Amino acid sequence: TTRTLRFYEQLGLLIPQERSKSGYRLYGEEALVQVQWIEQLQDMGFSLGDIKAFLEGLDQAQNRPTKMNQIRSFYEERLRETQKKIQNLLALERQLEYSLLALDPCPRCDTQAEEHQCRSCIAKTLDSQDTNEPLKQLMPKILEPLVHRALHPNPQSEQTS
């Protein structure tokens, strides 16, 4: 959009080839490639600030080998960050899968069910002192406080509802 092009120009990411007599910005084919490149980098997780800083550093480089090394470093750093994010997301995926597995014995209760019916399904697992209890071992640390809170509500929250 025109707004995007103006914004990129303000950031120094895009420079119009020239201006018409009436002041309109005129861009060449190179600008289209530049805009597509910026959008691709944003899709990959780069912020406009990252892109600007990278381009400024690239413009200040003294020679082509230095510029190519900067490009390589830029992408290597993003690759490391991406790999770390993937590891964190995979760990989260495992935690969520284990959480659902730990909740599996708990039937989907009718919200009108009696409290004692709902508490019995997973409370036994939580209250178990047997660390060899299979569900206790699978119960992820991120799930246990939530289940505990659901099964043992704060007396103050019950008074206000």
mmCIF file of C-alpha atoms in Angstrom:
data_model
loop_
_atom_site.group_PDB
_atom_site.id
_atom_site.type_symbol
_atom_site.label_atom_id
_atom_site.label_comp_id
_atom_site.label_asym_id
_atom_site.label_seq_id
_atom_site.Cartn_x
_atom_site.Cartn_y
_atom_site.Cartn_z
ATOM 1 C CA THR A 1 0.000 0.000 0.000
ATOM 2 C CA THR A 2 1.059 3.607 -0.331
ATOM 3 C CA ARG A 3 1.108 3.889 3.437
ATOM 4 C CA THR A 4 3.556 0.989 3.678
ATOM 5 C CA LEU A 5 5.805 2.472 1.020
ATOM 6 C CA ARG A 6 5.884 5.823 2.848
ATOM 7 C CA PHE A 7 6.630 4.053 6.117
ATOM 8 C CA TYR A 8 9.493 2.083 4.543
ATOM 9 C CA GLU A 9 10.803 5.346 3.108
ATOM 10 C CA GLN A 10 10.672 7.017 6.550
ATOM 11 C CA LEU A 11 12.672 4.111 7.973
ATOM 12 C CA GLY A 12 15.203 4.361 5.174
ATOM 13 C CA LEU A 13 14.356 0.896 3.839
ATOM 14 C CA LEU A 14 13.091 2.149 0.496
ATOM 15 C CA ILE A 15 14.085 5.146 -1.563
ATOM 16 C CA PRO A 16 11.963 6.366 -4.482
ATOM 17 C CA GLN A 17 13.813 6.514 -7.768
ATOM 18 C CA GLU A 18 12.502 10.028 -8.306
ATOM 19 C CA ARG A 19 9.497 12.259 -7.754
ATOM 20 C CA SER A 20 7.052 13.475 -10.317
ATOM 21 C CA LYS A 21 6.507 17.208 -10.863
ATOM 22 C CA SER A 22 3.443 16.955 -8.635
ATOM 23 C CA GLY A 23 5.473 15.300 -5.851
ATOM 24 C CA TYR A 24 4.407 11.672 -6.294
ATOM 25 C CA ARG A 25 7.004 9.064 -5.441
ATOM 26 C CA LEU A 26 8.146 7.063 -8.429
ATOM 27 C CA TYR A 27 9.645 3.637 -7.855
ATOM 28 C CA GLY A 28 11.497 1.380 -10.239
ATOM 29 C CA GLU A 29 11.376 -2.423 -10.552
ATOM 30 C CA GLU A 30 14.124 -2.667 -7.927
ATOM 31 C CA ALA A 31 11.731 -1.208 -5.322
ATOM 32 C CA LEU A 32 9.249 -4.036 -5.935
ATOM 33 C CA VAL A 33 12.004 -6.587 -5.298
ATOM 34 C CA GLN A 34 13.061 -4.661 -2.157
ATOM 35 C CA VAL A 35 9.484 -4.601 -0.789
ATOM 36 C CA GLN A 36 9.065 -8.335 -1.457
ATOM 37 C CA TRP A 37 12.399 -9.013 0.267
ATOM 38 C CA ILE A 38 11.362 -6.939 3.309
ATOM 39 C CA GLU A 39 8.047 -8.815 3.522
ATOM 40 C CA GLN A 40 9.819 -12.180 3.269
ATOM 41 C CA LEU A 41 12.204 -11.218 6.065
ATOM 42 C CA GLN A 42 9.270 -10.092 8.201
ATOM 43 C CA ASP A 43 7.543 -13.426 7.536
ATOM 44 C CA MET A 44 10.740 -15.103 8.761
ATOM 45 C CA GLY A 45 10.537 -13.166 12.020
ATOM 46 C CA PHE A 46 12.794 -10.195 11.344
ATOM 47 C CA SER A 47 11.534 -6.874 12.659
ATOM 48 C CA LEU A 48 11.771 -3.737 10.560
ATOM 49 C CA GLY A 49 14.365 -2.519 13.078
ATOM 50 C CA ASP A 50 16.449 -5.652 12.467
ATOM 51 C CA ILE A 51 16.217 -5.145 8.711
ATOM 52 C CA LYS A 52 17.129 -1.462 8.962
ATOM 53 C CA ALA A 53 20.126 -2.134 11.218
ATOM 54 C CA PHE A 54 21.313 -4.887 8.901
ATOM 55 C CA LEU A 55 21.030 -2.689 5.793
ATOM 56 C CA GLU A 56 22.800 0.209 7.501
ATOM 57 C CA GLY A 57 25.661 -2.080 8.505
ATOM 58 C CA LEU A 58 25.796 -3.519 5.020
ATOM 59 C CA ASP A 59 25.945 -0.043 3.460
ATOM 60 C CA GLN A 60 28.817 0.917 5.767
ATOM 61 C CA ALA A 61 30.893 -2.163 4.929
ATOM 62 C CA GLN A 62 34.101 -1.314 3.116
ATOM 63 C CA ASN A 63 34.204 -4.119 0.559
ATOM 64 C CA ARG A 64 32.253 -6.991 -0.958
ATOM 65 C CA PRO A 65 33.808 -9.790 1.149
ATOM 66 C CA THR A 66 32.887 -7.882 4.318
ATOM 67 C CA LYS A 67 29.345 -7.396 3.019
ATOM 68 C CA MET A 68 29.021 -11.097 2.207
ATOM 69 C CA ASN A 69 30.287 -12.023 5.686
ATOM 70 C CA GLN A 70 27.711 -9.680 7.222
ATOM 71 C CA ILE A 71 24.960 -11.336 5.201
ATOM 72 C CA ARG A 72 26.148 -14.755 6.360
ATOM 73 C CA SER A 73 26.306 -13.651 10.001
ATOM 74 C CA PHE A 74 22.848 -12.093 9.775
ATOM 75 C CA TYR A 75 21.332 -15.346 8.548
ATOM 76 C CA GLU A 76 23.373 -17.551 10.903
ATOM 77 C CA GLU A 77 22.160 -15.556 13.892
ATOM 78 C CA ARG A 78 18.533 -15.825 12.774
ATOM 79 C CA LEU A 79 19.004 -19.568 12.171
ATOM 80 C CA ARG A 80 20.277 -20.049 15.744
ATOM 81 C CA GLU A 81 17.358 -18.039 17.129
ATOM 82 C CA THR A 82 14.907 -20.029 15.014
ATOM 83 C CA GLN A 83 16.383 -23.357 16.128
ATOM 84 C CA LYS A 84 16.071 -22.252 19.775
ATOM 85 C CA LYS A 85 12.433 -21.254 19.236
ATOM 86 C CA ILE A 86 11.746 -24.619 17.579
ATOM 87 C CA GLN A 87 13.291 -26.448 20.569
ATOM 88 C CA ASN A 88 11.126 -24.406 22.948
ATOM 89 C CA LEU A 89 8.003 -25.081 20.878
ATOM 90 C CA LEU A 90 8.772 -28.822 20.749
ATOM 91 C CA ALA A 91 9.200 -28.853 24.537
ATOM 92 C CA LEU A 92 5.887 -27.027 24.892
ATOM 93 C CA GLU A 93 4.261 -29.522 22.526
ATOM 94 C CA ARG A 94 5.482 -32.414 24.724
ATOM 95 C CA GLN A 95 4.203 -30.675 27.865
ATOM 96 C CA LEU A 96 0.782 -30.161 26.282
ATOM 97 C CA GLU A 97 0.627 -33.772 25.068
ATOM 98 C CA TYR A 98 1.580 -35.073 28.520
ATOM 99 C CA SER A 99 -0.938 -32.709 30.109
ATOM 100 C CA LEU A 100 -3.707 -34.093 27.918
ATOM 101 C CA LEU A 101 -2.548 -37.633 28.635
ATOM 102 C CA ALA A 102 -2.612 -36.936 32.368
ATOM 103 C CA LEU A 103 -6.131 -35.498 32.020
ATOM 104 C CA ASP A 104 -7.271 -38.499 29.978
ATOM 105 C CA PRO A 105 -8.744 -40.457 32.932
ATOM 106 C CA CYS A 106 -10.853 -37.424 33.744
ATOM 107 C CA PRO A 107 -14.094 -37.726 31.763
ATOM 108 C CA ARG A 108 -15.582 -34.676 30.187
ATOM 109 C CA CYS A 109 -17.914 -33.824 33.016
ATOM 110 C CA ASP A 110 -21.315 -32.330 32.811
ATOM 111 C CA THR A 111 -20.987 -28.895 34.377
ATOM 112 C CA GLN A 112 -23.988 -29.798 36.513
ATOM 113 C CA ALA A 113 -22.213 -32.864 37.945
ATOM 114 C CA GLU A 114 -21.776 -33.131 41.669
ATOM 115 C CA GLU A 115 -18.450 -31.826 42.946
ATOM 116 C CA HIS A 116 -17.417 -35.171 44.464
ATOM 117 C CA GLN A 117 -17.879 -36.889 41.086
ATOM 118 C CA CYS A 118 -15.516 -34.504 39.338
ATOM 119 C CA ARG A 119 -12.863 -34.442 42.036
ATOM 120 C CA SER A 120 -12.419 -38.194 42.178
ATOM 121 C CA CYS A 121 -10.994 -38.734 38.705
ATOM 122 C CA ILE A 122 -7.636 -36.981 38.879
ATOM 123 C CA ALA A 123 -7.466 -36.087 42.561
ATOM 124 C CA LYS A 124 -6.267 -39.608 43.315
ATOM 125 C CA THR A 125 -3.332 -39.069 41.000
ATOM 126 C CA LEU A 126 -2.455 -35.696 42.495
ATOM 127 C CA ASP A 127 -2.860 -36.831 46.084
ATOM 128 C CA SER A 128 -0.906 -40.026 45.540
ATOM 129 C CA GLN A 129 2.366 -40.201 47.433
ATOM 130 C CA ASP A 130 3.473 -43.045 45.154
ATOM 131 C CA THR A 131 6.040 -41.467 42.835
ATOM 132 C CA ASN A 132 5.876 -44.627 40.702
ATOM 133 C CA GLU A 133 2.210 -43.893 39.900
ATOM 134 C CA PRO A 134 2.308 -43.700 36.071
ATOM 135 C CA LEU A 135 -0.013 -40.698 35.802
ATOM 136 C CA LYS A 136 1.852 -38.886 38.584
ATOM 137 C CA GLN A 137 5.076 -39.334 36.619
ATOM 138 C CA LEU A 138 3.462 -38.004 33.445
ATOM 139 C CA MET A 139 1.770 -35.059 35.144
ATOM 140 C CA PRO A 140 3.717 -32.096 33.779
ATOM 141 C CA LYS A 141 4.770 -29.421 36.215
ATOM 142 C CA ILE A 142 2.800 -26.854 34.195
ATOM 143 C CA LEU A 143 -0.427 -28.830 34.667
ATOM 144 C CA GLU A 144 -0.218 -29.770 38.334
ATOM 145 C CA PRO A 145 -0.844 -26.268 39.803
ATOM 146 C CA LEU A 146 -3.825 -25.720 37.495
ATOM 147 C CA VAL A 147 -5.413 -29.036 38.376
ATOM 148 C CA HIS A 148 -4.726 -28.414 42.058
ATOM 149 C CA ARG A 149 -6.375 -24.998 41.773
ATOM 150 C CA ALA A 150 -9.387 -26.486 39.998
ATOM 151 C CA LEU A 151 -9.777 -29.232 42.604
ATOM 152 C CA HIS A 152 -8.981 -27.108 45.658
ATOM 153 C CA PRO A 153 -10.436 -23.668 44.975
ATOM 154 C CA ASN A 154 -9.357 -20.711 47.047
ATOM 155 C CA PRO A 155 -12.008 -20.153 49.769
ATOM 156 C CA GLN A 156 -12.014 -16.416 48.991
ATOM 157 C CA SER A 157 -12.909 -17.010 45.333
ATOM 158 C CA GLU A 158 -15.840 -19.227 46.380
ATOM 159 C CA GLN A 159 -17.142 -16.515 48.709
ATOM 160 C CA THR A 160 -17.147 -13.884 45.934
ATOM 161 C CA SER A 161 -18.967 -16.074 43.404
#
